[in-house]
mmCIF file of C-alpha atoms in Angstrom:
data_model
loop_
_atom_site.group_PDB
_atom_site.id
_atom_site.type_symbol
_atom_site.label_atom_id
_atom_site.label_comp_id
_atom_site.label_asym_id
_atom_site.label_seq_id
_atom_site.Cartn_x
_atom_site.Cartn_y
_atom_site.Cartn_z
ATOM 1 C CA MET A 1167 -53.180 -84.475 -50.093
ATOM 2 C CA SER A 1168 -56.363 -83.678 -47.894
ATOM 3 C CA GLU A 1169 -55.617 -80.262 -45.059
ATOM 4 C CA THR A 1170 -56.327 -80.056 -41.925
ATOM 5 C CA PRO A 1171 -59.016 -78.413 -40.964
ATOM 6 C CA ASP A 1172 -58.482 -75.246 -39.401
ATOM 7 C CA GLU A 1173 -61.046 -75.723 -36.595
ATOM 8 C CA GLU A 1174 -57.592 -78.795 -35.436
ATOM 9 C CA ARG A 1175 -55.001 -76.638 -36.217
ATOM 10 C CA PRO A 1176 -53.880 -75.152 -32.469
ATOM 11 C CA SER A 1177 -53.748 -71.128 -32.961
ATOM 12 C CA LEU A 1178 -50.651 -69.397 -32.539
ATOM 13 C CA ILE A 1179 -51.291 -68.256 -29.649
ATOM 14 C CA THR A 1180 -52.427 -71.788 -28.679
ATOM 15 C CA VAL A 1181 -48.787 -72.822 -29.173
ATOM 16 C CA ALA A 1182 -47.194 -69.472 -27.520
ATOM 17 C CA GLY A 1183 -49.421 -70.455 -24.803
ATOM 18 C CA ARG A 1184 -48.347 -74.034 -24.607
ATOM 19 C CA GLY A 1185 -45.265 -73.024 -24.494
ATOM 20 C CA VAL A 1186 -44.908 -70.522 -21.860
ATOM 21 C CA ILE A 1187 -47.192 -72.829 -19.362
ATOM 22 C CA SER A 1188 -44.364 -76.047 -20.351
ATOM 23 C CA LEU A 1189 -41.851 -73.232 -19.578
ATOM 24 C CA ALA A 1190 -42.991 -72.202 -15.913
ATOM 25 C CA VAL A 1191 -43.306 -75.632 -14.780
ATOM 26 C CA PHE A 1192 -39.772 -76.455 -15.901
ATOM 27 C CA VAL A 1193 -38.577 -73.370 -14.310
ATOM 28 C CA GLY A 1194 -40.599 -73.613 -10.931
ATOM 29 C CA GLY A 1195 -39.788 -77.921 -11.092
ATOM 30 C CA TRP A 1196 -36.466 -76.875 -11.635
ATOM 31 C CA LEU A 1197 -36.006 -74.815 -8.546
ATOM 32 C CA ARG A 1198 -37.824 -76.920 -6.495
ATOM 33 C CA PHE A 1199 -35.786 -79.540 -7.324
ATOM 34 C CA ILE A 1200 -32.352 -77.506 -6.936
ATOM 35 C CA GLY A 1201 -33.882 -75.943 -3.087
ATOM 36 C CA SER A 1202 -34.983 -79.330 -1.708
ATOM 37 C CA SER A 1203 -31.329 -80.658 -2.201
ATOM 38 C CA LEU A 1204 -29.103 -77.736 -1.581
ATOM 39 C CA ARG A 1205 -31.603 -77.553 1.660
ATOM 40 C CA VAL A 1206 -30.645 -81.358 2.776
ATOM 41 C CA SER A 1207 -27.052 -80.968 1.932
ATOM 42 C CA ILE A 1208 -26.045 -78.277 4.032
ATOM 43 C CA ARG A 1209 -28.690 -79.230 6.790
ATOM 44 C CA HIS A 1210 -26.848 -82.529 6.959
ATOM 45 C CA GLY A 1211 -23.647 -82.106 5.266
ATOM 46 C CA LEU A 1212 -22.088 -83.954 2.329
ATOM 47 C CA PRO A 1213 -19.997 -87.212 2.398
ATOM 48 C CA LEU A 1214 -16.082 -85.474 1.581
ATOM 49 C CA ARG A 1215 -14.772 -88.859 -0.602
ATOM 50 C CA ILE A 1216 -17.828 -88.692 -2.938
ATOM 51 C CA VAL A 1217 -17.383 -85.433 -3.173
ATOM 52 C CA VAL A 1218 -13.627 -84.951 -4.205
ATOM 53 C CA GLN A 1219 -14.293 -87.803 -6.669
ATOM 54 C CA GLN A 1220 -16.770 -85.836 -8.489
ATOM 55 C CA VAL A 1221 -14.351 -82.927 -8.345
ATOM 56 C CA TYR A 1222 -11.996 -85.909 -10.370
ATOM 57 C CA GLU A 1223 -14.223 -86.689 -12.299
ATOM 58 C CA ILE A 1224 -15.984 -83.754 -13.360
ATOM 59 C CA GLY A 1225 -12.973 -81.451 -13.180
ATOM 60 C CA TYR A 1226 -9.805 -82.956 -13.728
ATOM 61 C CA ARG A 1227 -11.165 -85.258 -16.637
ATOM 62 C CA SER A 1228 -12.736 -81.888 -18.491
ATOM 63 C CA LEU A 1229 -8.916 -80.125 -18.258
ATOM 64 C CA PRO A 1230 -8.460 -81.486 -21.367
ATOM 65 C CA LEU A 1231 -11.168 -80.871 -23.510
ATOM 66 C CA THR A 1232 -11.735 -77.434 -22.422
ATOM 67 C CA ALA A 1233 -7.888 -76.485 -22.708
ATOM 68 C CA ILE A 1234 -7.711 -77.439 -26.109
ATOM 69 C CA ALA A 1235 -11.159 -75.227 -26.458
ATOM 70 C CA ALA A 1236 -9.239 -72.532 -24.613
ATOM 71 C CA PHE A 1237 -6.247 -72.396 -26.295
ATOM 72 C CA ALA A 1238 -7.758 -72.541 -29.958
ATOM 73 C CA ILE A 1239 -10.378 -69.640 -29.182
ATOM 74 C CA GLY A 1240 -7.505 -67.690 -28.184
ATOM 75 C CA LEU A 1241 -5.566 -68.246 -31.348
ATOM 76 C CA VAL A 1242 -8.769 -67.387 -33.291
ATOM 77 C CA MET A 1243 -9.312 -64.521 -31.012
ATOM 78 C CA ALA A 1244 -5.733 -62.973 -31.677
ATOM 79 C CA LEU A 1245 -6.390 -63.381 -35.311
ATOM 80 C CA GLN A 1246 -9.359 -61.518 -35.981
ATOM 81 C CA THR A 1247 -8.122 -58.672 -33.412
ATOM 82 C CA MET A 1248 -5.160 -57.895 -35.635
ATOM 83 C CA PHE A 1249 -7.039 -57.727 -38.368
ATOM 84 C CA LEU A 1250 -9.010 -54.901 -37.218
ATOM 85 C CA LEU A 1251 -5.729 -53.389 -35.491
ATOM 86 C CA LYS A 1252 -3.757 -53.537 -38.276
ATOM 87 C CA LYS A 1253 -5.273 -50.891 -40.018
ATOM 88 C CA PHE A 1254 -4.560 -48.707 -37.033
ATOM 89 C CA GLY A 1255 -1.198 -49.213 -36.775
ATOM 90 C CA VAL A 1256 -1.705 -50.592 -32.902
ATOM 91 C CA MET A 1257 -0.916 -54.073 -32.924
ATOM 92 C CA GLN A 1258 0.547 -53.969 -29.631
ATOM 93 C CA TYR A 1259 -3.603 -54.023 -28.220
ATOM 94 C CA VAL A 1260 -4.477 -57.279 -29.509
ATOM 95 C CA ALA A 1261 -3.241 -58.041 -25.703
ATOM 96 C CA VAL A 1262 -5.933 -55.917 -24.009
ATOM 97 C CA GLY A 1263 -8.803 -57.089 -27.005
ATOM 98 C CA VAL A 1264 -7.538 -61.096 -25.681
ATOM 99 C CA GLY A 1265 -6.825 -60.855 -22.177
ATOM 100 C CA LEU A 1266 -10.549 -58.881 -21.452
ATOM 101 C CA ALA A 1267 -12.498 -61.695 -23.680
ATOM 102 C CA MET A 1268 -11.157 -64.484 -22.632
ATOM 103 C CA THR A 1269 -11.051 -63.561 -18.902
ATOM 104 C CA ARG A 1270 -14.772 -61.804 -18.801
ATOM 105 C CA GLU A 1271 -16.392 -63.685 -21.126
ATOM 106 C CA LEU A 1272 -15.065 -66.521 -23.215
ATOM 107 C CA GLY A 1273 -13.127 -67.736 -20.944
ATOM 108 C CA PRO A 1274 -16.098 -68.863 -18.201
ATOM 109 C CA VAL A 1275 -18.642 -69.568 -21.603
ATOM 110 C CA ILE A 1276 -16.881 -72.069 -23.209
ATOM 111 C CA THR A 1277 -15.658 -73.466 -20.448
ATOM 112 C CA ALA A 1278 -19.072 -74.071 -19.273
ATOM 113 C CA LEU A 1279 -20.422 -75.312 -22.506
ATOM 114 C CA MET A 1280 -17.540 -77.995 -22.632
ATOM 115 C CA VAL A 1281 -18.226 -79.205 -19.276
ATOM 116 C CA ALA A 1282 -21.903 -79.479 -20.009
ATOM 117 C CA GLY A 1283 -21.434 -81.315 -22.671
ATOM 118 C CA ARG A 1284 -19.204 -83.915 -21.834
ATOM 119 C CA ALA A 1285 -19.851 -83.846 -17.565
ATOM 120 C CA GLY A 1286 -23.672 -82.572 -17.893
ATOM 121 C CA SER A 1287 -24.569 -85.219 -20.404
ATOM 122 C CA GLY A 1288 -22.120 -88.317 -18.517
ATOM 123 C CA ILE A 1289 -24.216 -86.773 -14.584
ATOM 124 C CA SER A 1290 -27.851 -86.794 -16.051
ATOM 125 C CA ALA A 1291 -26.678 -90.275 -18.093
ATOM 126 C CA GLU A 1292 -25.380 -91.941 -14.941
ATOM 127 C CA LEU A 1293 -28.539 -91.198 -12.140
ATOM 128 C CA GLY A 1294 -31.216 -91.726 -15.594
ATOM 129 C CA SER A 1295 -29.343 -95.132 -15.528
ATOM 130 C CA MET A 1296 -29.749 -95.153 -11.491
ATOM 131 C CA ARG A 1297 -33.739 -94.520 -11.854
ATOM 132 C CA VAL A 1298 -35.301 -96.689 -14.849
ATOM 133 C CA THR A 1299 -33.178 -99.433 -12.829
ATOM 134 C CA ARG A 1300 -34.465 -98.187 -9.403
ATOM 135 C CA GLN A 1301 -31.177 -97.832 -7.993
ATOM 136 C CA ILE A 1302 -32.366 -94.267 -6.227
ATOM 137 C CA ASP A 1303 -35.130 -96.099 -5.048
ATOM 138 C CA ALA A 1304 -32.836 -99.015 -3.618
ATOM 139 C CA LEU A 1305 -31.088 -95.678 -1.714
ATOM 140 C CA ARG A 1306 -34.593 -94.650 -0.491
ATOM 141 C CA VAL A 1307 -35.099 -98.026 0.729
ATOM 142 C CA LEU A 1308 -31.979 -97.933 2.845
ATOM 143 C CA ALA A 1309 -32.168 -94.834 4.281
ATOM 144 C CA VAL A 1310 -29.636 -92.468 2.446
ATOM 145 C CA ASP A 1311 -31.547 -89.406 1.059
ATOM 146 C CA PRO A 1312 -30.304 -89.554 -3.065
ATOM 147 C CA GLN A 1313 -30.803 -85.902 -2.907
ATOM 148 C CA ARG A 1314 -28.041 -85.493 -0.768
ATOM 149 C CA TYR A 1315 -25.849 -87.965 -1.664
ATOM 150 C CA LEU A 1316 -26.578 -88.029 -5.250
ATOM 151 C CA VAL A 1317 -27.041 -84.487 -5.934
ATOM 152 C CA GLY A 1318 -25.531 -82.823 -3.930
ATOM 153 C CA THR A 1319 -22.148 -84.069 -4.152
ATOM 154 C CA ARG A 1320 -22.343 -83.596 -7.897
ATOM 155 C CA ILE A 1321 -23.381 -79.606 -7.307
ATOM 156 C CA ALA A 1322 -20.863 -79.002 -4.953
ATOM 157 C CA ALA A 1323 -18.120 -80.468 -7.280
ATOM 158 C CA CYS A 1324 -18.799 -78.533 -9.756
ATOM 159 C CA VAL A 1325 -18.894 -75.446 -8.129
ATOM 160 C CA ILE A 1326 -15.377 -76.285 -6.894
ATOM 161 C CA ALA A 1327 -14.218 -77.569 -9.997
ATOM 162 C CA LEU A 1328 -15.579 -74.751 -12.656
ATOM 163 C CA PRO A 1329 -13.850 -71.938 -11.699
ATOM 164 C CA LEU A 1330 -10.474 -74.147 -11.944
ATOM 165 C CA LEU A 1331 -10.814 -74.607 -15.070
ATOM 166 C CA THR A 1332 -12.028 -71.160 -16.243
ATOM 167 C CA ALA A 1333 -8.651 -70.326 -14.511
ATOM 168 C CA VAL A 1334 -6.532 -72.275 -16.778
ATOM 169 C CA SER A 1335 -8.385 -71.553 -19.848
ATOM 170 C CA ASP A 1336 -8.075 -67.845 -18.491
ATOM 171 C CA ILE A 1337 -3.910 -68.452 -19.064
ATOM 172 C CA LEU A 1338 -4.274 -71.056 -22.150
ATOM 173 C CA GLY A 1339 -6.541 -68.685 -24.265
ATOM 174 C CA ILE A 1340 -4.224 -65.848 -23.447
ATOM 175 C CA LEU A 1341 -1.437 -67.818 -24.465
ATOM 176 C CA GLY A 1342 -3.331 -68.480 -27.650
ATOM 177 C CA GLY A 1343 -3.005 -65.254 -28.215
ATOM 178 C CA ALA A 1344 -0.254 -64.634 -27.506
ATOM 179 C CA LEU A 1345 1.767 -67.301 -29.837
ATOM 180 C CA VAL A 1346 -0.143 -65.584 -32.804
ATOM 181 C CA ALA A 1347 0.976 -61.926 -31.914
ATOM 182 C CA THR A 1348 4.388 -63.055 -31.632
ATOM 183 C CA THR A 1349 4.900 -64.938 -34.863
ATOM 184 C CA LEU A 1350 2.643 -63.470 -36.997
ATOM 185 C CA GLY A 1351 1.701 -59.489 -35.610
ATOM 186 C CA GLY A 1352 5.573 -58.796 -34.642
ATOM 187 C CA VAL A 1353 4.816 -58.026 -31.166
ATOM 188 C CA THR A 1354 7.779 -59.186 -28.592
ATOM 189 C CA PRO A 1355 6.266 -61.627 -26.128
ATOM 190 C CA GLU A 1356 7.318 -58.960 -23.226
ATOM 191 C CA GLY A 1357 6.014 -56.447 -24.579
ATOM 192 C CA TYR A 1358 2.467 -58.382 -24.798
ATOM 193 C CA LEU A 1359 2.727 -59.846 -21.277
ATOM 194 C CA GLU A 1360 2.989 -56.077 -20.156
ATOM 195 C CA THR A 1361 0.204 -54.697 -21.885
ATOM 196 C CA THR A 1362 -1.886 -58.120 -20.414
ATOM 197 C CA LEU A 1363 -0.717 -57.833 -17.158
ATOM 198 C CA TYR A 1364 -1.938 -53.430 -17.139
ATOM 199 C CA TYR A 1365 -5.312 -53.800 -19.008
ATOM 200 C CA VAL A 1366 -6.191 -56.971 -17.658
ATOM 201 C CA THR A 1367 -7.361 -56.539 -13.940
ATOM 202 C CA LEU A 1368 -7.552 -59.029 -11.438
ATOM 203 C CA SER A 1369 -11.196 -57.405 -11.440
ATOM 204 C CA ASP A 1370 -11.789 -58.399 -14.654
ATOM 205 C CA VAL A 1371 -10.761 -61.948 -13.607
ATOM 206 C CA LEU A 1372 -12.703 -62.134 -10.976
ATOM 207 C CA THR A 1373 -16.261 -61.233 -12.577
ATOM 208 C CA GLY A 1374 -15.209 -63.970 -14.775
ATOM 209 C CA LEU A 1375 -14.741 -66.225 -12.013
ATOM 210 C CA ALA A 1376 -18.317 -65.295 -10.296
ATOM 211 C CA LYS A 1377 -20.211 -66.273 -13.085
ATOM 212 C CA THR A 1378 -18.745 -69.686 -13.215
ATOM 213 C CA VAL A 1379 -20.366 -69.995 -9.874
ATOM 214 C CA PHE A 1380 -24.073 -69.739 -11.587
ATOM 215 C CA PHE A 1381 -22.659 -71.609 -14.404
ATOM 216 C CA ALA A 1382 -21.946 -74.585 -12.246
ATOM 217 C CA LEU A 1383 -24.914 -74.793 -10.445
ATOM 218 C CA ILE A 1384 -27.070 -74.617 -13.708
ATOM 219 C CA ILE A 1385 -25.877 -77.496 -14.848
ATOM 220 C CA SER A 1386 -25.222 -79.793 -12.413
ATOM 221 C CA GLY A 1387 -28.980 -79.157 -11.453
ATOM 222 C CA THR A 1388 -30.010 -79.459 -14.908
ATOM 223 C CA ALA A 1389 -27.994 -82.281 -15.105
ATOM 224 C CA ALA A 1390 -29.117 -83.897 -12.123
ATOM 225 C CA TYR A 1391 -33.218 -82.830 -12.143
ATOM 226 C CA TYR A 1392 -33.249 -84.755 -16.301
ATOM 227 C CA GLY A 1393 -31.574 -87.540 -14.444
ATOM 228 C CA PHE A 1394 -33.695 -88.074 -11.479
ATOM 229 C CA HIS A 1395 -36.798 -87.468 -13.558
ATOM 230 C CA THR A 1396 -35.805 -89.718 -16.481
ATOM 231 C CA GLU A 1397 -38.454 -92.238 -17.781
ATOM 232 C CA GLY A 1398 -39.010 -94.748 -20.154
ATOM 233 C CA GLY A 1399 -35.948 -97.333 -20.035
ATOM 234 C CA THR A 1400 -32.879 -96.158 -22.273
ATOM 235 C CA SER A 1401 -34.429 -94.417 -24.811
ATOM 236 C CA GLY A 1402 -35.654 -91.875 -21.488
ATOM 237 C CA VAL A 1403 -31.923 -91.773 -20.790
ATOM 238 C CA GLY A 1404 -30.841 -90.477 -24.085
ATOM 239 C CA ARG A 1405 -33.584 -88.094 -24.032
ATOM 240 C CA SER A 1406 -32.376 -86.789 -20.478
ATOM 241 C CA THR A 1407 -28.646 -86.748 -22.046
ATOM 242 C CA THR A 1408 -29.814 -84.844 -24.955
ATOM 243 C CA ALA A 1409 -32.826 -82.460 -22.711
ATOM 244 C CA THR A 1410 -29.424 -81.883 -19.867
ATOM 245 C CA VAL A 1411 -26.630 -80.550 -23.003
ATOM 246 C CA VAL A 1412 -29.664 -77.947 -24.608
ATOM 247 C CA VAL A 1413 -31.241 -76.854 -22.175
ATOM 248 C CA SER A 1414 -27.633 -76.298 -19.812
ATOM 249 C CA SER A 1415 -26.026 -74.669 -22.697
ATOM 250 C CA LEU A 1416 -29.159 -71.912 -23.673
ATOM 251 C CA MET A 1417 -29.410 -71.308 -19.918
ATOM 252 C CA ILE A 1418 -25.347 -70.718 -19.969
ATOM 253 C CA PHE A 1419 -26.123 -67.841 -22.503
ATOM 254 C CA VAL A 1420 -29.414 -66.655 -21.198
ATOM 255 C CA SER A 1421 -27.962 -65.859 -17.809
ATOM 256 C CA ASP A 1422 -24.467 -64.611 -19.139
ATOM 257 C CA VAL A 1423 -27.010 -62.067 -20.475
ATOM 258 C CA PHE A 1424 -27.920 -61.066 -17.314
ATOM 259 C CA MET A 1425 -25.075 -61.331 -15.180
ATOM 260 C CA THR A 1426 -23.401 -59.025 -17.958
ATOM 261 C CA GLN A 1427 -25.508 -56.392 -17.803
ATOM 262 C CA LEU A 1428 -26.008 -56.353 -14.099
ATOM 263 C CA LEU A 1429 -22.017 -56.281 -13.348
ATOM 264 C CA VAL A 1430 -22.039 -53.707 -15.875
ATOM 265 C CA THR A 1431 -24.672 -51.839 -13.814
ATOM 266 C CA VAL A 1432 -22.985 -51.999 -10.800
ATOM 267 C CA GLY A 1433 -19.818 -50.775 -11.720
ATOM 268 C CA TYR A 1434 -17.935 -54.347 -12.609
#
């Protein structure tokens, strides 16, 4: 088999440059899309009925998935923490590890990933289908702003639903840890509860919930962005859905790093 001539192969610098340009184009387009959607939504208001309907679709319908994931993470956290604490004979502190991990990091991140996978992909597929069937253009013909009607309502619903889902995930994760600690670790339920309430403060809970506002913006904004820019019929809808889940997940991880560092720097 003949090899491709060297002059036809893009160099590593060329590939990296193309990647940086593509990333810059995406970030610029994403920010412009989100900004214009928020601006028109704030200026003209949002239809409350649609927002409530989307809170039900994004929040309530995602509850079973996020609840199971959070409870399982709590079980695993307790098992792993007990394995370490048992060596030092301080099993009662398993509640501290599970409580702080769930409220500050795992609860918000796991919930956001589950919502991105279920609700984010659903939003992208719905808006993408409307795009390829020209229903979005039809809204413009009817003098309905699609960014206010379709994007603003979903962003608002996600911002409302995600903190509520995360609060439930925090509680279920802590309960999962309590189940393991009391049945396998010899910790009493009263002792687990007292230790959790003593070491896990309101500041820890609010710190995690504050992150979910940005995660909600990432999930809903990315899903709507890819849905609105869907091209290529049904196969394009599939590509937009996949891109939504992948990009949202990566943005959640990356933004979590920056937000955690920022909160630690300012003393939270």
